[in-house]
Coordinates of C-alpha atoms in Angstrom, one line a residue:
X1 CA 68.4 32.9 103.0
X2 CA 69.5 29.5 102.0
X3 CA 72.6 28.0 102.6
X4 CA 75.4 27.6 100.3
X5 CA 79.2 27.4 100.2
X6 CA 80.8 31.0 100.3
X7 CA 84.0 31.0 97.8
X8 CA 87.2 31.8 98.7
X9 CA 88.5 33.6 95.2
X10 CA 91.0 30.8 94.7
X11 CA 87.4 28.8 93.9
X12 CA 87.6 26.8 97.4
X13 CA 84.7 26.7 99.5
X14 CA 85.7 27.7 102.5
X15 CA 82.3 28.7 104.9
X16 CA 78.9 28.2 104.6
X17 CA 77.1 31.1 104.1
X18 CA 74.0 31.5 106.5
X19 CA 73.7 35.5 106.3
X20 CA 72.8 38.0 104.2
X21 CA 76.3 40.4 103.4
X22 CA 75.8 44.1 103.0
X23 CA 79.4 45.7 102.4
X24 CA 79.4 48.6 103.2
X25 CA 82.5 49.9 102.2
X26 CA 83.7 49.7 98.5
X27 CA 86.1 52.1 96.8
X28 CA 85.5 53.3 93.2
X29 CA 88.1 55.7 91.7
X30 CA 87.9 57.0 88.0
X31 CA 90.8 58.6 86.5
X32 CA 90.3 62.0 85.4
X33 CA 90.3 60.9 81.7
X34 CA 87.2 59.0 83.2
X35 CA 85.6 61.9 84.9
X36 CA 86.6 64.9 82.2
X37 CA 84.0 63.7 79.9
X38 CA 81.4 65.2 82.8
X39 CA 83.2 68.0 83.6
X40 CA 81.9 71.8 82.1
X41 CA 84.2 72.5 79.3
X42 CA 85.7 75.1 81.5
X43 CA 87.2 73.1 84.0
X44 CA 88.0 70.2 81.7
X45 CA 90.5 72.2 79.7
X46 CA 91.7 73.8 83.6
X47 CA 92.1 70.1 84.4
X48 CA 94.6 69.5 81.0
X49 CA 96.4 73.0 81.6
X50 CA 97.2 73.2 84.8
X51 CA 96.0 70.2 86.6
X52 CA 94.6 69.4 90.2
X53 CA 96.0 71.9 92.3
X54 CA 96.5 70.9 95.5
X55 CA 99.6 71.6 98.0
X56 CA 98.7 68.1 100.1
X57 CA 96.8 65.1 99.7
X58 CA 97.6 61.7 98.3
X59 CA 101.5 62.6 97.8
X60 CA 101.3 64.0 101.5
X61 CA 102.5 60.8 102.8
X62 CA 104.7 58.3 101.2
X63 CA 103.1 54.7 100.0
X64 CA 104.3 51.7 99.5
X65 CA 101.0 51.2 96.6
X66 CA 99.0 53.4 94.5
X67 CA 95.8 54.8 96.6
X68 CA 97.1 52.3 99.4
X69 CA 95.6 49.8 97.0
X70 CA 96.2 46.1 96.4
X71 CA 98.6 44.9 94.1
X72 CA 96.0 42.7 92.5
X73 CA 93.1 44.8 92.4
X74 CA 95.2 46.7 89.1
X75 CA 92.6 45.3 86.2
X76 CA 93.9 42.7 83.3
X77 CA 93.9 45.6 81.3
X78 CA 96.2 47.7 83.6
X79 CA 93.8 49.8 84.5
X80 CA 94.3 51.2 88.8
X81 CA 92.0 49.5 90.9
X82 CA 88.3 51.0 91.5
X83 CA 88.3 52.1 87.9
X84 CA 86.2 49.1 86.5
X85 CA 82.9 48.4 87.4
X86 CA 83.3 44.8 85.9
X87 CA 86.4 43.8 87.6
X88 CA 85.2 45.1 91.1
X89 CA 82.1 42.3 90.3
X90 CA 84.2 40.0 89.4
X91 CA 87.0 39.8 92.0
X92 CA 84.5 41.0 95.3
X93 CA 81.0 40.9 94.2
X94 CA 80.5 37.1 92.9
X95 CA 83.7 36.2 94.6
X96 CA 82.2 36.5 97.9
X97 CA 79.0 36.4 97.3
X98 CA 77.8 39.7 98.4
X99 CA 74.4 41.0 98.2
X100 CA 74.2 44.0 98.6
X101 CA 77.6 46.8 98.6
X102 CA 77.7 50.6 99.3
X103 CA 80.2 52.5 96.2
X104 CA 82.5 55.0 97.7
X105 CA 84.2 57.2 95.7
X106 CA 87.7 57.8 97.0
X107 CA 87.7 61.2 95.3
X108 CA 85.6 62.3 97.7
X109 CA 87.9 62.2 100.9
X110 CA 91.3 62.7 98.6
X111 CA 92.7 66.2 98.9
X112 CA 93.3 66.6 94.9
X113 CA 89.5 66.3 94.8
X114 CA 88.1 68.2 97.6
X115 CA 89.6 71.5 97.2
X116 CA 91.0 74.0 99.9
X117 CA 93.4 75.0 97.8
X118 CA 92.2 74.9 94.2
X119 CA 89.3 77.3 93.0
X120 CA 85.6 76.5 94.2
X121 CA 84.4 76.2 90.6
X122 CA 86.8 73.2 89.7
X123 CA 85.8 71.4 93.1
X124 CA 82.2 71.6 92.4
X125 CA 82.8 69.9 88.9
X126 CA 85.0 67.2 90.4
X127 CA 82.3 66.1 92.6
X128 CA 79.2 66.5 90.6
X129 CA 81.5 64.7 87.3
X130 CA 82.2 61.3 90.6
X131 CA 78.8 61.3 90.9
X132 CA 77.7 61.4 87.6
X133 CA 80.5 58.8 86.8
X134 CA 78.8 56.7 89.4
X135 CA 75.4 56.7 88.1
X136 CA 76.4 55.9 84.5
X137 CA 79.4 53.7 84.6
X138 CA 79.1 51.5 87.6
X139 CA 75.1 51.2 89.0
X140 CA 73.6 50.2 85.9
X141 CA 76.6 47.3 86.1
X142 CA 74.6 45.9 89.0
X143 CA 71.9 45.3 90.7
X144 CA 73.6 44.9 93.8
X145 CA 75.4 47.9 93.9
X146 CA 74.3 51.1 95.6
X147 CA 76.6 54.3 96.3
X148 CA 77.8 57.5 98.9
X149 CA 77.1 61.2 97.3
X150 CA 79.7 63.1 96.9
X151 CA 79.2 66.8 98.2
X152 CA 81.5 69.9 97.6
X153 CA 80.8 70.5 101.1
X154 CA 82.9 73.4 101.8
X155 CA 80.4 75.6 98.9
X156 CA 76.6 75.2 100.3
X157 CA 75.4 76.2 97.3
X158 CA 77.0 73.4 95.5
X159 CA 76.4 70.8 97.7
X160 CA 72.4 71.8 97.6
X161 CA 72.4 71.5 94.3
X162 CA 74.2 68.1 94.6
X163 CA 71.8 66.6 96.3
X164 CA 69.2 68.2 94.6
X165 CA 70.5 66.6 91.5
X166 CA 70.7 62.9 93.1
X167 CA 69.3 63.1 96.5
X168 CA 66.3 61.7 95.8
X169 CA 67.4 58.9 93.6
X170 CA 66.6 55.8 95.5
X171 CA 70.8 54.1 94.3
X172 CA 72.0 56.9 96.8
X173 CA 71.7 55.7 100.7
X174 CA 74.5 58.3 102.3
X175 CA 76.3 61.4 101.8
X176 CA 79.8 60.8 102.0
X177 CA 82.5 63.5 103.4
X178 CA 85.9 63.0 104.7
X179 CA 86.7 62.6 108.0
X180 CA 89.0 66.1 107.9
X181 CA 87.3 69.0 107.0
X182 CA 88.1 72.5 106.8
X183 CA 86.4 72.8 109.9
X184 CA 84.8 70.6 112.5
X185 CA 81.1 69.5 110.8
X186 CA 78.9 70.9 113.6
X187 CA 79.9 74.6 112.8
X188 CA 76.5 76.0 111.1
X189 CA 78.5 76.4 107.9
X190 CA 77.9 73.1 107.3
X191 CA 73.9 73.3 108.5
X192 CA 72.5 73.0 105.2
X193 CA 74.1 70.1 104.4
X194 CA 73.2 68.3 107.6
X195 CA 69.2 69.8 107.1
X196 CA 69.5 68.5 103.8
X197 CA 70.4 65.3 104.4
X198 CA 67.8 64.9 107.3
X199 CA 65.1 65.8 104.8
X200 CA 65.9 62.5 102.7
X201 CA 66.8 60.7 105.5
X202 CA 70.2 60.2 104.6
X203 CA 73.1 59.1 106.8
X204 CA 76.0 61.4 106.6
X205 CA 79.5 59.0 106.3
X206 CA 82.6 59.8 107.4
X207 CA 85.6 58.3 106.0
X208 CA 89.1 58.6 106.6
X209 CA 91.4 60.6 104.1
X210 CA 93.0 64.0 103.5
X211 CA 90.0 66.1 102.5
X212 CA 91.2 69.7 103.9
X213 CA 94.7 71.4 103.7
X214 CA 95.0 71.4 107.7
X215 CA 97.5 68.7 108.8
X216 CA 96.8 65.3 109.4
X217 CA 97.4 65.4 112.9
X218 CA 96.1 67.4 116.0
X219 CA 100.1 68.5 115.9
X220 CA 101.3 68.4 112.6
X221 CA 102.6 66.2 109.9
X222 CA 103.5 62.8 110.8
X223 CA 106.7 61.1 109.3
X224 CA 105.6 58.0 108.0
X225 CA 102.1 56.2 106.3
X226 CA 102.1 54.2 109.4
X227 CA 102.0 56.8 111.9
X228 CA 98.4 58.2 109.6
X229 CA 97.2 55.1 109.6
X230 CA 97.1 54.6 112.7
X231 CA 95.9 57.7 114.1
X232 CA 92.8 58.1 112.1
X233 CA 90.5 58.2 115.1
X234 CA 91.8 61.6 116.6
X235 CA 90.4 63.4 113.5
X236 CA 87.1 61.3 114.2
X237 CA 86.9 62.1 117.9
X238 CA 87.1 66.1 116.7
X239 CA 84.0 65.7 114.3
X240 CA 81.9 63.1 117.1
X241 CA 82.7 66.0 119.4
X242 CA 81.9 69.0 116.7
X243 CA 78.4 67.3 116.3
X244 CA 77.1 67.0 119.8
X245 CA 78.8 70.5 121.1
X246 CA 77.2 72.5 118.6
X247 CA 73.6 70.9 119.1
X248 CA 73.4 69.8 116.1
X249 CA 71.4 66.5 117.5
X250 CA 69.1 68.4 119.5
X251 CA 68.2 70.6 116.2
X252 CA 68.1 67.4 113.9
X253 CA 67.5 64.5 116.5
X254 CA 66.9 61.5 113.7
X255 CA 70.4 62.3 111.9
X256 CA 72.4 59.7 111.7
X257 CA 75.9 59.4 111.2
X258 CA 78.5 56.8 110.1
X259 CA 82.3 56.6 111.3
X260 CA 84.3 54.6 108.2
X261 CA 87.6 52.9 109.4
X262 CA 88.5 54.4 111.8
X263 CA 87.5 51.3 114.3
X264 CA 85.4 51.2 117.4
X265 CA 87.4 50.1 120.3
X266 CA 87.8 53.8 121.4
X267 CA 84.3 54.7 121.6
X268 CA 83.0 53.9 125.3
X269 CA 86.4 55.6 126.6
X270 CA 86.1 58.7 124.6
X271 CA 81.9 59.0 126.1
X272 CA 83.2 58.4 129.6
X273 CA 85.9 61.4 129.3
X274 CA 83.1 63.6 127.5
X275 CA 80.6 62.8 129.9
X276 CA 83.2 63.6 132.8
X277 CA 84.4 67.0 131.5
X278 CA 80.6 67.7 131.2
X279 CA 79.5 66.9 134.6
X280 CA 82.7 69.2 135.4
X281 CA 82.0 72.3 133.2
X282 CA 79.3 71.2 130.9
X283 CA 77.2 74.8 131.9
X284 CA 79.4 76.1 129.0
X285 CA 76.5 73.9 126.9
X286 CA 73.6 75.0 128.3
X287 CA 72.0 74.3 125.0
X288 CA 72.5 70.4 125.1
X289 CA 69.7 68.5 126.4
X290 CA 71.1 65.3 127.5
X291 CA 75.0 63.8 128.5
X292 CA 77.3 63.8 125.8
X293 CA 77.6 60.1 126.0
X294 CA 73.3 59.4 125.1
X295 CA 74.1 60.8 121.5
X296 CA 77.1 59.0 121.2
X297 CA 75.0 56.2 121.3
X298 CA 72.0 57.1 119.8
X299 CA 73.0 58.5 116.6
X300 CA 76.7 57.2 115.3
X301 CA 77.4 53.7 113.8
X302 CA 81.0 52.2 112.4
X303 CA 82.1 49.9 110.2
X304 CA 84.5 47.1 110.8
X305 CA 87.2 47.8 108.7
X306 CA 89.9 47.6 109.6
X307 CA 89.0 44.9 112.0
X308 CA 90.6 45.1 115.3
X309 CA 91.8 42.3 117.6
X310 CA 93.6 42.1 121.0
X311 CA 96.4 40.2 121.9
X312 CA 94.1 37.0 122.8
X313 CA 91.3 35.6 121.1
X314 CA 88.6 36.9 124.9
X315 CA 89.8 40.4 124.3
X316 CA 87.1 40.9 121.4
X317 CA 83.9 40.4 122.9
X318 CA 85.5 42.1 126.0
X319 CA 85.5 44.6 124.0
X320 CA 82.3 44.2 122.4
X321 CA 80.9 44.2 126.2
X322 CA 82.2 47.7 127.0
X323 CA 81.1 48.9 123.4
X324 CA 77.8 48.2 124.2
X325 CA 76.6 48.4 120.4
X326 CA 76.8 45.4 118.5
X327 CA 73.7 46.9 116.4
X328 CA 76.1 50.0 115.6
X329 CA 78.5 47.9 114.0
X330 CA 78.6 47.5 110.0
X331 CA 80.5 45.4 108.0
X332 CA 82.9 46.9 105.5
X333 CA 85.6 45.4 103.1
X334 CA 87.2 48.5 102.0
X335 CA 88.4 46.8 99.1
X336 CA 90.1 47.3 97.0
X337 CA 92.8 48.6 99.6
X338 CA 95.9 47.1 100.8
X339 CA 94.0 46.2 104.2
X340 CA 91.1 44.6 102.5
X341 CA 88.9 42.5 105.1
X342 CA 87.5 39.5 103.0
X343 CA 83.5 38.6 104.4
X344 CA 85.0 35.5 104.9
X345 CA 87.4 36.2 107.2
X346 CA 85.3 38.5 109.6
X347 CA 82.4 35.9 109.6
X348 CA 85.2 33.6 110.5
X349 CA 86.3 35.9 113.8
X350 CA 82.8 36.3 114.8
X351 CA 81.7 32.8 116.5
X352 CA 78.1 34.6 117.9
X353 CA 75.9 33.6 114.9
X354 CA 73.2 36.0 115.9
X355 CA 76.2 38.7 116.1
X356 CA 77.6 37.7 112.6
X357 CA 74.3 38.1 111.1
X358 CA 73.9 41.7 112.5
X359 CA 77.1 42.8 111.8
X360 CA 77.8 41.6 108.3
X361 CA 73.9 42.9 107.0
X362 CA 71.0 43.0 109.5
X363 CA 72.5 46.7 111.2
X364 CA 73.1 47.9 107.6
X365 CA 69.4 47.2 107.1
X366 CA 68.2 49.1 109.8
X367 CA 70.1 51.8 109.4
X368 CA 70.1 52.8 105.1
X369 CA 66.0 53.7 104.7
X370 CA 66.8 53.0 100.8
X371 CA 68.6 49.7 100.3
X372 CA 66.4 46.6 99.4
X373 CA 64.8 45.0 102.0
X374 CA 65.5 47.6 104.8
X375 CA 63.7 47.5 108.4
X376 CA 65.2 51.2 108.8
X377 CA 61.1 52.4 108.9
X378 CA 59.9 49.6 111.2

């Protein structure tokens, strides 16, 4: 890749840019005037009469912005941010210069969405009419754009057909889910999903949001947005735990699995405790094959946003160190969310050039088999 001066979006050059930038985290979010026109007739009229039931989700915990969007990511037109496939280009795409970006539909991990407490028929049409919205409205847009399958996971016969439907189409590199789930992903109701997505070689993503009517904590309902935010890996710990506990690994041992936001600092900890408690009592999983800690590092990767730093500028690749998986690492923007990370700012806090190019395209290539370029197959 040549050279050539990455803009900042006030039209400064600001870096060179030396490295290919795969970003793999960027929100789309119709509104449902966008979506009803793929809905069955039967649940587009449910939608007008009585809405998207739901007891939880986004109005579970106050905001200070719509979706925990930017204030500037609202289009010209007023339209909410992740709603425009031309204004996403505009203010991220050619702003940045970024070659290559992973759409993730934030209905897919927002509880008004993903059901639990609304009937199985009108979840199935949400998700099929995200993905159908996807396809039409925002990958023809780009070449550069590729995008996360939505799934009505809870209802395996809808999901099947889901990715029956698009599995196969080369635009789709992951299955997306969020990271709370009606119950932990390992248990076998979700095993055709997770066979499903082997069989196309699909990553299954994770990503933080309220996608299940259980609370948002391991003890209940937290007071304030900040208190969520923060605590985002507990409900990632569960699922990382879910998966290895249940076998699921030792029954599909090329799935791979992708944590979204919820960092990575707490990863070499949490395999150290695991591996601990199974030296101690681990006869209880006589079925697993190897120490909890060898498929934590085989099989999960995790994106950068949001990007964390220690108190002085060593205590990163300190961290690194102890991670011990800079190729696990992928770079996401999350825009167009309050706590965007800008490419030019991570390539910025990464002085390693080998490690900048890794994280910010080269892992995402060897890990998505589909998108352009990949050494996934090598």
């Amino acid at each position: 890749m040549t050279s050539a001066p990455h803009p900042h979006p006030d039209g400064t050059a600001t870096l060179v840019k030396d490295t290919l930038i795969v970003d793999t985290d960027v929100h789309m979010f119709p509104t449902l005037e966008q979506i009803k026109a793929y809905m069955p007739g039967r649940w587009r009229r449910y939608a007008d009469d009585f809405g998207l039931r739901t007891p939880y989700g986004e109005q579970s915990v106050v905001r200070a912005r719509w979706m925990g969007s930017r204030t500037d990511a609202w289009t010209p037109e007023g339209d909410p941010p992740g709603s425009s496939p031309a204004f996403t280009r505009t203010q991220l795409l050619d702003a940045y210069d970024i070659d290559l970006a992973i759409l993730n539909n934030t209905m897919g991990h927002a509880g008004e969405y993903v059901g639990g407490a609304a009937p199985d028929g009108l979840t199935a049409a949400l998700m099929a009419a995200g993905n159908a919205w996807g396809m039409d409205a925002w990958l023809p847009s780009d070449e550069r754009l590729r995008m996360t399958l939505l799934v009505p996971y809870d209802d395996p016969a809808a999901t099947l057909a889901e990715l029956d439907r698009w599995g196969d189409d080369p635009r789709v590199v992951t299955v997306g889910l969020p990271v709370r789930t009606h119950r932990p992903i390992g248990n076998r109701r979700y095993w055709d999903l997770i066979e499903a997505c082997v069989a196309r070689d699909l990553p299954l993503t994770f990503h933080v949001g309220y996608g299940s009517t259980t609370p948002l904590t391991g003890v209940g309902w937290p007071s304030f947005y900040f208190e969520d935010h923060v605590n985002f890996p507990h409900a990632v710990m569960t699922q990382v735990a879910s998966l290895i506990c249940e076998g699921v690994f030792d029954r599909w041992p090329t799935l791979k699995v992708v944590l979204q936001e919820a960092g990575w600092t707490w990863v070499a900890p949490f395999a150290w405790r695991f591996d601990r408690a199974w030296r101690q009592f681990g006869h209880e999983l006589t079925h697993l094959e190897r120490a909890p800690s060898e498929y934590v590092g085989e099989h999960f990767w995790y994106t950068t946003q949001p990007w964390e730093d220690g108190e002085h500028p060593h205590q990163h690749g300190e961290a690194l160190e102890v991670f011990g998986r800079p190729d696990r690492l992928l770079f996401a923007s999350d825009y167009p969310h309050w706590d965007f990370d800008s490419p030019t700012e991570t390539m910025r806090a990464i002085a390693d050039p080998d490690l900048r190019r890794r994280i910010m395209g080269a892992n995402a290539l060897a890990l998505y088999g589909r998108l352009p370029g990949s050494t996934a197959a090598a």
